[in-house]
Coordinates of C-alpha atoms in Angstrom, one line a residue:
X21 CA -0.2 0.0 -0.1
X22 CA 2.5 2.1 0.8
X23 CA 4.1 1.7 -2.8
X24 CA 0.9 2.3 -4.3
X25 CA 0.7 5.3 -2.4
X26 CA 3.9 6.8 -3.2
X27 CA 3.6 5.7 -7.2
X28 CA -0.1 7.6 -7.1
X29 CA 1.4 10.9 -5.2
X30 CA 4.1 10.6 -7.3
X31 CA 2.1 10.4 -11.2
X32 CA 1.9 12.9 -13.5
X33 CA -2.1 14.1 -12.7
X34 CA -4.8 13.3 -14.4
X35 CA -7.5 16.2 -16.1
X36 CA -10.4 16.9 -14.0
X37 CA -13.2 18.7 -16.0
X38 CA -15.7 20.1 -13.8
X39 CA -19.1 22.6 -15.1
X40 CA -19.6 25.2 -13.1
X41 CA -22.7 27.3 -13.2
X42 CA -22.9 30.9 -11.8
X43 CA -25.8 33.2 -11.5
X44 CA -25.2 36.3 -13.6
X45 CA -22.6 35.2 -16.0
X46 CA -22.3 37.5 -18.3
X47 CA -23.0 35.9 -22.0
X48 CA -19.4 36.6 -23.6
X49 CA -18.0 34.7 -20.9
X50 CA -20.4 31.6 -21.5
X51 CA -18.6 28.7 -22.2
X52 CA -15.4 29.8 -20.3
X53 CA -12.2 27.5 -19.6
X54 CA -10.7 27.9 -16.5
X55 CA -7.4 25.2 -15.8
X56 CA -6.8 25.8 -12.4
X57 CA -2.8 24.1 -11.0
X58 CA -2.4 24.4 -7.6
X59 CA 0.1 22.3 -4.9
X60 CA 3.0 22.1 -7.1
X61 CA 5.6 21.7 -4.6
X62 CA 8.4 21.7 -7.3
X63 CA 11.4 19.2 -5.2
X64 CA 13.7 17.0 -5.4
X65 CA 10.6 14.3 -5.9
X66 CA 8.9 16.7 -8.2
X67 CA 11.6 17.9 -10.4
X68 CA 12.1 19.6 -13.5
X69 CA 10.7 16.5 -15.9
X70 CA 7.6 16.4 -13.6
X71 CA 6.7 20.1 -14.1
X72 CA 7.1 19.9 -17.8
X73 CA 4.7 17.0 -18.0
X74 CA 2.4 19.0 -16.4
X75 CA 2.7 22.0 -18.4
X76 CA 2.4 20.1 -21.4
X77 CA -1.0 18.7 -20.4
X78 CA -1.8 22.4 -19.5
X79 CA -1.2 23.6 -22.9
X80 CA -3.3 21.0 -24.4
X81 CA -6.4 22.0 -22.7
X82 CA -6.2 25.6 -24.7
X83 CA -7.7 27.7 -21.7
X84 CA -8.8 30.8 -21.6
X85 CA -7.2 31.8 -18.6
X86 CA -4.5 29.9 -16.2
X87 CA -4.7 30.2 -12.7
X88 CA -2.1 28.8 -10.3
X89 CA -3.8 29.3 -6.2
X90 CA 0.1 28.7 -4.2
X91 CA 2.0 25.9 -3.1
X92 CA 4.0 26.1 -6.0
X93 CA 7.3 25.2 -4.5
X94 CA 9.4 23.3 -1.8
X95 CA 13.0 24.6 -2.1
X96 CA 14.9 28.0 -2.2
X97 CA 14.9 29.6 -5.4
X98 CA 18.6 28.8 -6.5
X99 CA 17.8 25.3 -5.8
X100 CA 14.5 24.9 -7.2
X101 CA 14.5 27.4 -10.3
X102 CA 15.9 24.3 -13.0
X103 CA 12.9 22.6 -11.8
X104 CA 9.8 25.4 -11.9
X105 CA 11.2 27.3 -15.4
X106 CA 8.9 25.2 -17.4
X107 CA 6.1 27.2 -16.0
X108 CA 7.5 30.1 -17.7
X109 CA 5.8 27.9 -21.0
X110 CA 1.9 28.5 -19.4
X111 CA 0.1 30.6 -22.2
X112 CA -3.8 31.4 -22.1
X113 CA -5.7 33.7 -23.7
X114 CA -6.1 36.1 -20.7
X115 CA -3.0 35.2 -19.3
X116 CA -1.4 33.2 -16.0
X117 CA -1.8 34.5 -13.0
X118 CA -0.8 33.2 -9.0
X119 CA -2.0 34.1 -5.7
X120 CA 0.9 32.4 -3.1
X121 CA 0.3 29.6 -1.1
X122 CA 1.4 28.8 2.8
X123 CA 5.0 27.0 1.2
X124 CA 6.2 30.5 -0.7
X125 CA 6.8 31.9 2.6
X126 CA 8.7 29.5 4.5
X127 CA 11.4 29.7 1.5
X128 CA 11.6 33.6 0.7
X129 CA 8.0 34.5 -0.8
X130 CA 9.4 38.3 -2.0
X131 CA 12.0 36.6 -4.2
X132 CA 10.1 33.8 -5.3
X133 CA 7.2 36.2 -6.9
X134 CA 10.0 38.2 -8.3
X135 CA 11.1 34.9 -10.3
X136 CA 7.7 33.6 -11.3
X137 CA 6.6 37.1 -12.5
X138 CA 9.3 37.0 -14.6
X139 CA 8.4 33.3 -16.0
X140 CA 5.3 35.5 -17.1
X141 CA 3.4 35.1 -14.0
X142 CA 1.1 37.6 -12.8
X143 CA 0.4 38.0 -8.6
X144 CA -2.9 38.9 -7.0
X145 CA -1.9 38.9 -4.5
X146 CA -4.7 41.3 -2.4
X147 CA -5.1 42.4 -5.9
X148 CA -7.7 42.3 -8.4
X149 CA -7.5 42.2 -12.7
X150 CA -10.8 42.9 -15.1
X151 CA -10.7 40.6 -17.9
X152 CA -13.0 41.8 -20.6
X153 CA -14.7 40.5 -23.3
X154 CA -16.8 42.7 -25.7
X155 CA -18.3 45.0 -23.2
X156 CA -18.6 42.3 -20.5
X157 CA -16.5 41.1 -18.2
X158 CA -15.4 39.0 -15.2
X159 CA -12.9 40.5 -12.1
X160 CA -10.6 38.0 -11.1
X161 CA -9.4 38.8 -7.3
X162 CA -6.5 37.0 -5.2
X163 CA -5.2 37.2 -1.7
X164 CA -2.0 36.1 0.4
X165 CA -1.8 33.4 2.4
X166 CA -2.5 33.4 6.4
X167 CA 1.0 32.8 7.2
X168 CA 2.6 36.2 5.6
X169 CA 2.0 38.0 9.2
X170 CA 4.5 35.5 10.2
X171 CA 7.0 36.7 7.6
X172 CA 6.3 40.4 7.8
X173 CA 4.4 40.1 4.7
X174 CA 0.8 41.2 3.9
X175 CA -1.6 38.8 5.4
X176 CA -4.9 37.7 3.5
X177 CA -7.0 41.4 2.5
X178 CA -10.4 40.4 1.0
X179 CA -11.7 44.5 0.7
X180 CA -8.6 45.2 -0.9
X181 CA -8.4 42.4 -3.3
X182 CA -12.4 43.6 -4.0
X183 CA -12.1 47.2 -3.6
X184 CA -11.7 47.7 -7.9
X185 CA -14.9 45.3 -8.6
X186 CA -17.9 46.8 -10.0
X187 CA -21.7 46.6 -8.3
X188 CA -23.3 42.7 -9.6
X189 CA -19.4 41.8 -11.4
X190 CA -18.7 38.4 -11.3
X191 CA -16.1 37.7 -8.9
X192 CA -13.6 34.7 -9.3
X193 CA -11.2 34.6 -6.0
X194 CA -8.2 33.2 -5.9
X195 CA -7.4 31.8 -2.4
X196 CA -4.6 29.3 -1.4
X197 CA -6.8 28.2 1.7
X198 CA -10.2 27.6 1.5
X199 CA -11.2 27.7 5.1
X200 CA -13.0 31.8 4.6
X201 CA -15.0 30.6 1.6
X202 CA -17.6 31.9 4.1
X203 CA -16.7 35.4 4.1
X204 CA -15.9 35.2 0.2
X205 CA -19.8 34.7 0.5
X206 CA -20.7 37.7 2.2
X207 CA -18.5 40.1 0.1
X208 CA -20.6 38.6 -3.6
X209 CA -17.3 36.5 -5.1
X210 CA -19.0 34.3 -7.7
X211 CA -16.8 31.2 -7.7
X212 CA -13.3 30.6 -4.9
X213 CA -10.8 28.7 -6.2
X214 CA -8.2 27.0 -3.9
X215 CA -5.9 24.3 -3.1
X216 CA -3.9 23.6 0.2
X217 CA -5.6 20.1 1.4
X218 CA -4.3 18.0 -0.9
X219 CA -8.0 16.3 -1.3
X220 CA -7.2 14.6 1.9
X221 CA -5.1 12.4 0.3
X222 CA -6.0 8.9 1.6
X223 CA -9.1 8.0 2.1
X224 CA -10.5 8.4 5.1
X225 CA -7.6 10.9 6.5
X226 CA -10.0 13.5 4.2
X227 CA -12.4 13.7 7.3
X228 CA -9.9 14.6 9.5
X229 CA -8.4 17.1 7.0
X230 CA -12.0 18.4 6.4
X231 CA -12.3 19.6 9.7
X232 CA -9.4 22.1 9.9
X233 CA -10.9 23.8 6.9
X234 CA -14.0 24.3 7.8
X235 CA -15.6 21.4 6.2
X236 CA -14.4 22.2 2.8
X237 CA -11.3 19.5 1.0
X238 CA -12.4 18.3 -2.5
X239 CA -14.4 19.2 -5.1
X240 CA -17.6 21.5 -5.3
X241 CA -19.6 23.3 -2.5
X242 CA -22.2 25.6 -2.6
X243 CA -21.6 28.6 0.5
X244 CA -25.2 30.8 -0.1
X245 CA -24.5 32.1 -3.8
X246 CA -21.0 31.1 -3.8
X247 CA -19.4 28.4 -5.7
X248 CA -16.0 27.4 -3.9
X249 CA -13.8 24.5 -5.6
X250 CA -11.1 22.9 -3.5
X251 CA -8.9 20.8 -6.1
X252 CA -6.7 18.3 -4.8
X253 CA -3.8 19.5 -6.1
X254 CA -1.8 18.7 -8.7
X255 CA 1.4 17.4 -6.8
X256 CA 2.4 16.5 -3.6
X257 CA 4.0 17.8 -0.3
X258 CA 7.4 15.6 0.1
X259 CA 6.9 15.5 3.5
X260 CA 3.7 12.9 3.0
X261 CA 3.9 11.9 -0.7
X262 CA 1.0 9.6 -0.5
X263 CA -2.1 9.2 -2.1
X264 CA -4.8 6.7 -1.9
X265 CA -8.2 7.4 -3.3
X266 CA -7.5 11.1 -3.7
X267 CA -5.8 11.5 -7.1
X268 CA -4.0 14.4 -7.9
X269 CA -5.9 16.6 -10.8
X270 CA -4.9 19.4 -13.7
X271 CA -8.3 21.1 -13.1
X272 CA -10.3 22.7 -16.0
X273 CA -13.3 24.0 -15.0
X274 CA -16.0 25.6 -17.1
X275 CA -18.1 28.2 -16.9
X276 CA -22.1 28.8 -17.6
X277 CA -24.8 30.9 -16.6
X278 CA -27.2 29.3 -13.8
X279 CA -30.1 30.2 -15.8
X280 CA -29.2 28.7 -18.7
X281 CA -28.9 24.9 -16.8

């Protein structure tokens, strides 16, 4: 079982396709395709060749936008740059966006952010970005991780991230952790994309991990008018690199208008 769990933990993730219906989604964004990568945890266990395979599978999906919701690395920039360099090949019509997870802060987050930005990622740490399509728009927002203040950096500030959004605008939030989905729902967020939990890693253990994340551990949830998607993660932490019944994923989310379903 240990050998199987390790094999599962280090396998290149398959694509998981999910349809999400959002209330008031603008017509120009019907069928909009988002690829979410999260918890890549580049390390000696998941090196450059593995990252390259993930990038290749992502590019084949021809997404409208790619989002990376934190925990991209386990290691310092000078040690892990070669491993993560293929992420610079990621492309999408509306760009590649990211937020920090807790692991970035363990290994000099400011340096890592600059490194990833040089590779073409746009970080939305307590910030937002408007995606426009022929007069319609989506507002993409992101927040930092809760450990940031322990490293002298700004903690998550949802109000700051949403300050440029418009009343009634469809808002998509990138938040590494799913536990604060209730706050996002109160602020009118339509869809939150998170990771952090690794889906619980092992069937049964997911119940315990859910308790530490306000019940959110894997898949799609409804919190009032908010849709929350918690990815199982694309990689795995090298401190516990095992999966049984909770496979890794490259997530392809297709948006639809709730009224058309």
